[in-house]
mmCIF file of C-alpha atoms in Angstrom:
data_model
loop_
_atom_site.group_PDB
_atom_site.id
_atom_site.type_symbol
_atom_site.label_atom_id
_atom_site.label_comp_id
_atom_site.label_asym_id
_atom_site.label_seq_id
_atom_site.Cartn_x
_atom_site.Cartn_y
_atom_site.Cartn_z
ATOM 1 C CA MET A 6 8.745 -10.178 -25.218
ATOM 2 C CA LYS A 7 5.054 -10.259 -22.992
ATOM 3 C CA LEU A 8 4.915 -9.116 -19.526
ATOM 4 C CA VAL A 9 2.079 -10.285 -17.082
ATOM 5 C CA VAL A 10 1.909 -8.033 -13.592
ATOM 6 C CA LEU A 11 1.854 -10.042 -10.855
ATOM 7 C CA ARG A 12 0.212 -9.457 -7.111
ATOM 8 C CA GLY A 13 -2.746 -11.544 -4.903
ATOM 9 C CA GLY A 14 -5.071 -9.536 -3.936
ATOM 10 C CA GLY A 15 -9.145 -8.538 -6.265
ATOM 11 C CA ALA A 16 -7.819 -5.672 -8.753
ATOM 12 C CA ALA A 17 -7.656 -8.299 -11.650
ATOM 13 C CA ASP A 18 -10.897 -9.643 -10.642
ATOM 14 C CA ALA A 19 -12.087 -6.155 -10.738
ATOM 15 C CA GLN A 20 -10.661 -5.130 -14.255
ATOM 16 C CA ARG A 21 -12.740 -8.469 -15.430
ATOM 17 C CA ALA A 22 -15.782 -6.889 -14.287
ATOM 18 C CA GLY A 23 -15.605 -3.473 -15.865
ATOM 19 C CA LEU A 24 -14.692 -1.818 -12.848
ATOM 20 C CA GLU A 25 -11.762 0.890 -12.645
ATOM 21 C CA PRO A 26 -8.898 -1.910 -10.942
ATOM 22 C CA ALA A 27 -6.629 -0.158 -8.038
ATOM 23 C CA PRO A 28 -3.185 0.749 -8.621
ATOM 24 C CA THR A 29 -1.135 -2.433 -7.428
ATOM 25 C CA SER A 30 1.124 -1.880 -4.261
ATOM 26 C CA ARG A 31 4.768 -2.072 -3.432
ATOM 27 C CA HIS A 32 4.652 -5.445 -3.924
ATOM 28 C CA GLY A 33 3.927 -6.353 -7.216
ATOM 29 C CA ALA A 34 5.817 -8.865 -9.459
ATOM 30 C CA ILE A 35 7.106 -9.107 -12.544
ATOM 31 C CA ALA A 36 7.077 -12.227 -14.917
ATOM 32 C CA LEU A 37 8.627 -11.916 -18.729
ATOM 33 C CA SER A 38 8.768 -13.671 -21.352
ATOM 34 C CA ASP A 39 10.451 -13.840 -24.922
ATOM 35 C CA ARG A 40 7.588 -16.014 -26.620
ATOM 36 C CA GLY A 41 4.671 -16.908 -24.479
ATOM 37 C CA GLU A 42 6.320 -19.986 -23.073
ATOM 38 C CA GLN A 43 9.432 -19.729 -20.444
ATOM 39 C CA TRP A 44 9.281 -16.823 -18.238
ATOM 40 C CA ALA A 45 11.375 -15.202 -15.325
ATOM 41 C CA LEU A 46 9.939 -13.250 -12.681
ATOM 42 C CA LEU A 47 11.282 -10.110 -11.953
ATOM 43 C CA ASN A 48 11.696 -10.016 -7.839
ATOM 44 C CA VAL A 49 9.644 -12.498 -5.693
ATOM 45 C CA ALA A 50 7.077 -10.628 -3.531
ATOM 46 C CA PRO A 51 5.478 -12.212 -0.299
ATOM 47 C CA ASN A 52 2.588 -13.709 -1.840
ATOM 48 C CA VAL A 53 3.634 -14.194 -5.525
ATOM 49 C CA ALA A 54 3.560 -17.989 -5.041
ATOM 50 C CA ASP A 55 0.150 -18.192 -3.555
ATOM 51 C CA GLN A 56 -1.550 -16.489 -6.426
ATOM 52 C CA LEU A 57 0.698 -18.583 -9.510
ATOM 53 C CA VAL A 58 -1.238 -21.313 -7.755
ATOM 54 C CA ALA A 59 -4.474 -19.975 -7.347
ATOM 55 C CA ASP A 60 -5.048 -17.007 -9.808
ATOM 56 C CA PRO A 61 -7.003 -18.929 -12.665
ATOM 57 C CA THR A 62 -6.302 -15.879 -15.153
ATOM 58 C CA LEU A 63 -2.844 -17.065 -14.869
ATOM 59 C CA ARG A 64 -3.100 -21.218 -16.777
ATOM 60 C CA HIS A 65 -3.208 -19.099 -20.150
ATOM 61 C CA HIS A 66 -0.255 -18.526 -19.712
ATOM 62 C CA ALA A 67 2.174 -21.666 -20.599
ATOM 63 C CA GLY A 68 5.415 -22.856 -18.711
ATOM 64 C CA LEU A 69 4.210 -19.860 -16.115
ATOM 65 C CA ALA A 70 2.476 -22.157 -12.791
ATOM 66 C CA ASP A 71 3.865 -24.937 -14.109
ATOM 67 C CA ALA A 72 7.448 -23.819 -14.406
ATOM 68 C CA GLU A 73 10.501 -27.005 -14.558
ATOM 69 C CA VAL A 74 12.605 -24.039 -13.380
ATOM 70 C CA ARG A 75 11.962 -21.267 -11.679
ATOM 71 C CA THR A 76 13.733 -18.511 -12.884
ATOM 72 C CA VAL A 77 13.632 -15.374 -10.788
ATOM 73 C CA VAL A 78 15.995 -11.876 -11.093
ATOM 74 C CA LEU A 79 16.539 -9.620 -8.291
ATOM 75 C CA THR A 80 16.461 -5.738 -8.618
ATOM 76 C CA ASP A 81 17.765 -5.553 -4.868
ATOM 77 C CA ALA A 82 16.997 -7.339 -1.759
ATOM 78 C CA GLN A 83 15.108 -5.323 -0.232
ATOM 79 C CA VAL A 84 12.417 -7.151 1.569
ATOM 80 C CA ASP A 85 9.029 -5.881 -0.256
ATOM 81 C CA HIS A 86 11.047 -8.135 -3.694
ATOM 82 C CA VAL A 87 13.067 -11.608 -2.229
ATOM 83 C CA SER A 88 10.568 -12.686 0.789
ATOM 84 C CA GLY A 89 8.428 -14.391 -1.590
ATOM 85 C CA LEU A 90 11.780 -16.697 -2.267
ATOM 86 C CA LEU A 91 10.434 -18.928 0.800
ATOM 87 C CA SER A 92 7.217 -19.223 -0.740
ATOM 88 C CA LEU A 93 8.833 -21.098 -3.588
ATOM 89 C CA ARG A 94 10.719 -23.589 -1.337
ATOM 90 C CA ASP A 95 8.204 -26.070 -2.302
ATOM 91 C CA GLY A 96 8.256 -26.071 -5.991
ATOM 92 C CA ALA A 97 10.248 -25.787 -8.880
ATOM 93 C CA PRO A 98 14.006 -25.382 -7.838
ATOM 94 C CA ILE A 99 15.181 -21.729 -8.572
ATOM 95 C CA ALA A 100 17.684 -20.402 -11.180
ATOM 96 C CA LEU A 101 18.451 -17.210 -9.393
ATOM 97 C CA TYR A 102 20.043 -14.252 -10.964
ATOM 98 C CA ALA A 103 21.188 -11.516 -8.839
ATOM 99 C CA THR A 104 24.162 -9.222 -8.565
ATOM 100 C CA PRO A 105 26.962 -10.142 -5.556
ATOM 101 C CA ALA A 106 25.637 -7.253 -3.870
ATOM 102 C CA VAL A 107 22.141 -9.296 -3.433
ATOM 103 C CA PHE A 108 23.625 -12.730 -3.041
ATOM 104 C CA GLU A 109 26.029 -11.722 0.140
ATOM 105 C CA VAL A 110 22.412 -9.976 1.775
ATOM 106 C CA LEU A 111 20.500 -12.919 0.584
ATOM 107 C CA SER A 112 23.274 -15.330 2.297
ATOM 108 C CA GLN A 113 24.401 -12.792 5.520
ATOM 109 C CA ASP A 114 22.190 -10.819 6.197
ATOM 110 C CA MET A 115 18.819 -12.344 5.387
ATOM 111 C CA PRO A 116 20.173 -16.034 4.749
ATOM 112 C CA VAL A 117 16.868 -17.436 3.031
ATOM 113 C CA LEU A 118 19.565 -18.949 0.307
ATOM 114 C CA GLN A 119 20.847 -21.871 3.029
ATOM 115 C CA VAL A 120 17.012 -22.426 3.749
ATOM 116 C CA LEU A 121 16.013 -22.863 -0.268
ATOM 117 C CA GLN A 122 18.852 -25.165 -0.612
ATOM 118 C CA ARG A 123 17.500 -27.610 1.534
ATOM 119 C CA TYR A 124 13.997 -27.397 0.016
ATOM 120 C CA CYS A 125 14.022 -26.726 -3.685
ATOM 121 C CA GLY A 126 17.373 -26.201 -4.669
ATOM 122 C CA VAL A 127 18.834 -22.788 -6.493
ATOM 123 C CA HIS A 128 21.351 -22.507 -8.917
ATOM 124 C CA TRP A 129 23.486 -18.844 -8.232
ATOM 125 C CA HIS A 130 23.460 -16.564 -11.741
ATOM 126 C CA VAL A 131 25.840 -13.679 -10.406
ATOM 127 C CA ILE A 132 24.772 -10.177 -12.375
ATOM 128 C CA PRO A 133 28.911 -8.775 -12.494
ATOM 129 C CA VAL A 134 27.577 -5.744 -11.409
ATOM 130 C CA ALA A 135 29.908 -4.904 -8.559
ATOM 131 C CA GLY A 136 33.071 -2.421 -7.991
ATOM 132 C CA GLU A 137 33.707 0.142 -10.399
ATOM 133 C CA THR A 138 31.633 -1.562 -13.161
ATOM 134 C CA LEU A 139 28.286 -0.138 -13.060
ATOM 135 C CA SER A 140 26.620 -2.378 -15.889
ATOM 136 C CA ALA A 141 26.666 -5.759 -17.408
ATOM 137 C CA SER A 142 24.685 -6.861 -19.763
ATOM 138 C CA PHE A 143 23.669 -11.103 -19.803
ATOM 139 C CA ARG A 144 21.132 -13.649 -20.798
ATOM 140 C CA VAL A 145 18.965 -15.667 -18.646
ATOM 141 C CA GLU A 146 18.705 -19.800 -19.661
ATOM 142 C CA GLY A 147 14.981 -20.588 -21.604
ATOM 143 C CA LEU A 148 14.783 -16.829 -23.083
ATOM 144 C CA PRO A 149 17.234 -17.227 -25.899
ATOM 145 C CA ASP A 150 15.060 -13.966 -27.605
ATOM 146 C CA LEU A 151 15.959 -11.016 -25.045
ATOM 147 C CA GLU A 152 19.306 -9.570 -23.724
ATOM 148 C CA PHE A 153 19.022 -8.221 -20.395
ATOM 149 C CA THR A 154 21.050 -4.912 -19.372
ATOM 150 C CA ALA A 155 21.730 -4.222 -15.682
ATOM 151 C CA LEU A 156 22.669 -0.595 -14.889
ATOM 152 C CA ALA A 157 23.857 0.375 -11.032
ATOM 153 C CA THR A 158 21.487 2.577 -9.538
ATOM 154 C CA ASP A 159 21.563 4.646 -5.976
ATOM 155 C CA ALA A 160 18.857 3.581 -3.975
ATOM 156 C CA LEU A 161 18.328 3.109 -0.089
ATOM 157 C CA ALA A 162 20.112 0.231 1.436
ATOM 158 C CA PRO A 163 18.546 -3.113 2.902
ATOM 159 C CA ARG A 164 17.262 -2.507 6.409
ATOM 160 C CA VAL A 165 18.460 -5.737 6.985
ATOM 161 C CA LEU A 166 22.070 -4.274 6.554
ATOM 162 C CA GLU A 167 23.426 -3.715 9.869
ATOM 163 C CA PRO A 168 24.043 -0.691 10.607
ATOM 164 C CA HIS A 169 21.264 0.264 8.452
ATOM 165 C CA GLU A 170 23.754 3.605 7.530
ATOM 166 C CA ALA A 171 26.147 1.065 6.086
ATOM 167 C CA PRO A 172 27.158 2.944 2.696
ATOM 168 C CA VAL A 173 25.152 1.342 -0.216
ATOM 169 C CA ALA A 174 27.541 -1.338 -2.719
ATOM 170 C CA VAL A 175 27.816 -0.714 -6.556
ATOM 171 C CA GLY A 176 24.907 -3.707 -7.631
ATOM 172 C CA HIS A 177 23.115 -3.683 -4.086
ATOM 173 C CA SER A 178 19.701 -1.509 -6.810
ATOM 174 C CA ILE A 179 19.576 -1.909 -10.520
ATOM 175 C CA ALA A 180 17.425 -0.972 -13.062
ATOM 176 C CA LEU A 181 16.696 -3.684 -15.664
ATOM 177 C CA ALA A 182 17.237 -2.610 -19.857
ATOM 178 C CA VAL A 183 15.786 -5.215 -22.100
ATOM 179 C CA LEU A 184 16.325 -5.851 -25.921
ATOM 180 C CA ASP A 185 14.048 -8.484 -27.707
ATOM 181 C CA HIS A 186 16.376 -9.612 -29.890
ATOM 182 C CA ARG A 187 13.457 -11.116 -32.313
ATOM 183 C CA THR A 188 11.083 -8.249 -32.517
ATOM 184 C CA GLY A 189 13.518 -5.405 -31.307
ATOM 185 C CA GLN A 190 11.272 -4.012 -29.137
ATOM 186 C CA ARG A 191 12.610 -3.177 -26.214
ATOM 187 C CA LEU A 192 12.065 -2.559 -21.837
ATOM 188 C CA PHE A 193 12.915 -0.758 -19.273
ATOM 189 C CA CYS A 194 12.032 -1.324 -15.965
ATOM 190 C CA ALA A 195 13.157 0.346 -12.495
ATOM 191 C CA ALA A 196 11.623 -0.432 -9.249
ATOM 192 C CA GLY A 197 12.443 -0.249 -5.762
ATOM 193 C CA GLY A 198 12.276 3.932 -5.237
ATOM 194 C CA GLN A 199 15.297 4.115 -7.884
ATOM 195 C CA ALA A 200 17.437 6.803 -8.291
ATOM 196 C CA LEU A 201 17.889 7.423 -12.222
ATOM 197 C CA GLY A 202 21.241 9.670 -13.261
ATOM 198 C CA GLU A 203 22.308 9.914 -16.996
ATOM 199 C CA PRO A 204 23.001 6.454 -18.169
ATOM 200 C CA GLN A 205 19.714 5.254 -16.671
ATOM 201 C CA LEU A 206 18.175 7.328 -18.691
ATOM 202 C CA ASP A 207 19.791 7.088 -21.518
ATOM 203 C CA TRP A 208 18.370 3.639 -21.774
ATOM 204 C CA LEU A 209 14.862 4.559 -20.351
ATOM 205 C CA SER A 210 14.804 7.276 -23.388
ATOM 206 C CA SER A 211 14.988 4.396 -26.397
ATOM 207 C CA ALA A 212 12.424 2.010 -24.722
ATOM 208 C CA ASP A 213 9.130 0.992 -26.101
ATOM 209 C CA CYS A 214 7.959 0.009 -22.400
ATOM 210 C CA VAL A 215 9.018 1.968 -19.214
ATOM 211 C CA LEU A 216 7.542 0.199 -15.893
ATOM 212 C CA LEU A 217 8.847 1.879 -12.794
ATOM 213 C CA ASP A 218 7.143 2.148 -9.718
ATOM 214 C CA ASP A 219 6.030 5.780 -7.905
ATOM 215 C CA ARG A 220 9.059 5.450 -5.814
ATOM 216 C CA THR A 221 11.407 6.133 -9.170
ATOM 217 C CA THR A 222 12.863 9.906 -9.644
ATOM 218 C CA TRP A 223 15.169 11.224 -12.033
ATOM 219 C CA PRO A 224 16.686 14.894 -12.739
ATOM 220 C CA GLU A 225 13.871 17.155 -13.957
ATOM 221 C CA SER A 226 16.571 19.638 -15.759
ATOM 222 C CA GLY A 227 18.530 18.714 -18.786
ATOM 223 C CA HIS A 228 16.754 16.052 -20.052
ATOM 224 C CA LEU A 229 13.662 14.730 -22.416
ATOM 225 C CA PRO A 230 10.630 15.376 -20.665
ATOM 226 C CA VAL A 231 8.285 12.706 -19.777
ATOM 227 C CA PRO A 232 5.341 13.602 -22.660
ATOM 228 C CA ASP A 233 7.772 13.233 -25.276
ATOM 229 C CA TRP A 234 10.092 9.425 -24.100
ATOM 230 C CA ARG A 235 9.790 7.226 -27.130
ATOM 231 C CA ALA A 236 7.819 4.393 -24.841
ATOM 232 C CA GLN A 237 4.175 4.199 -25.897
ATOM 233 C CA ARG A 238 3.556 2.202 -23.246
ATOM 234 C CA LYS A 239 4.470 3.903 -19.371
ATOM 235 C CA VAL A 240 3.530 2.015 -16.809
ATOM 236 C CA LEU A 241 3.185 2.670 -12.564
ATOM 237 C CA LEU A 242 3.494 0.349 -10.325
ATOM 238 C CA ALA A 243 1.806 2.408 -7.582
ATOM 239 C CA ARG A 244 1.063 2.532 -4.022
ATOM 240 C CA SER A 245 -1.612 4.505 -4.644
ATOM 241 C CA ALA A 246 -3.580 6.774 -7.201
ATOM 242 C CA SER A 247 -1.323 9.619 -6.932
ATOM 243 C CA GLY A 248 0.596 9.520 -9.191
ATOM 244 C CA VAL A 249 -1.360 7.316 -12.058
ATOM 245 C CA GLY A 250 -2.344 9.329 -15.405
ATOM 246 C CA ARG A 251 0.362 11.565 -14.550
ATOM 247 C CA ASP A 252 2.338 11.859 -18.054
ATOM 248 C CA GLY A 253 0.440 9.527 -19.272
ATOM 249 C CA PHE A 254 1.538 6.595 -16.844
ATOM 250 C CA GLU A 255 -1.200 4.006 -16.522
ATOM 251 C CA PRO A 256 -1.526 1.457 -13.349
ATOM 252 C CA ALA A 257 -0.255 -1.442 -13.774
ATOM 253 C CA TYR A 258 -2.722 -4.402 -12.010
ATOM 254 C CA ASP A 259 -2.708 -7.890 -11.049
ATOM 255 C CA GLY A 260 -2.968 -10.286 -14.069
ATOM 256 C CA MET A 261 -2.406 -6.716 -16.474
ATOM 257 C CA VAL A 262 -0.795 -8.440 -19.798
ATOM 258 C CA ILE A 263 1.609 -6.388 -22.204
ATOM 259 C CA GLU A 264 2.709 -7.485 -25.504
ATOM 260 C CA LEU A 265 5.237 -5.967 -26.955
#
């Protein structure tokens, strides 16, 4: 399994120059592959499409910048995670994986899917986390080695919902656990200010790599402390440098590559 951190800006240039990379912002997104040939984007930041075209370092990853089908997996419908979809409209057809709640937001409250359908086309793949179903396993076309498990989490409702104080439906926010059946390696990813509970922490504790943002929360008592997590890599998608370095978390930066 291979991950590449995507986000427009200059942090990758700083890394190549031997400087301390600035933490990536909440506008980050991740590209994930099983064998480095086909990729899925986990969320789509506003500037990802430009970065896929302009960043020369991404050309080293076959099938990432020049995908025949642009696969996207959404963890929520927050603007920071979905607004980049429109920037992909002039490219390859989009295979979009999301929960019913997220598809509803993108069809009604923020109807970007109608626009995309008139340009590149969108193939819907529903992740069945809704109602009383709090988790679901699914596969992504083109990544046969990877098994994804979506886990419902608590998080703020997307601001585009009216009224904004409306109850958050199951599936508005999910964490992702990914198992590579070829290598046995496990990834846990939670982005967007999610609150993790017992079910999510059970998956997190068995992961070889944990990817969180600095707004992620979990209970302090009754759980394995962060330094004792199994994960050899703990990566923080941070809006500032405040949480970097704490409990062994390393900062994500533009172009960062993680191989599991």
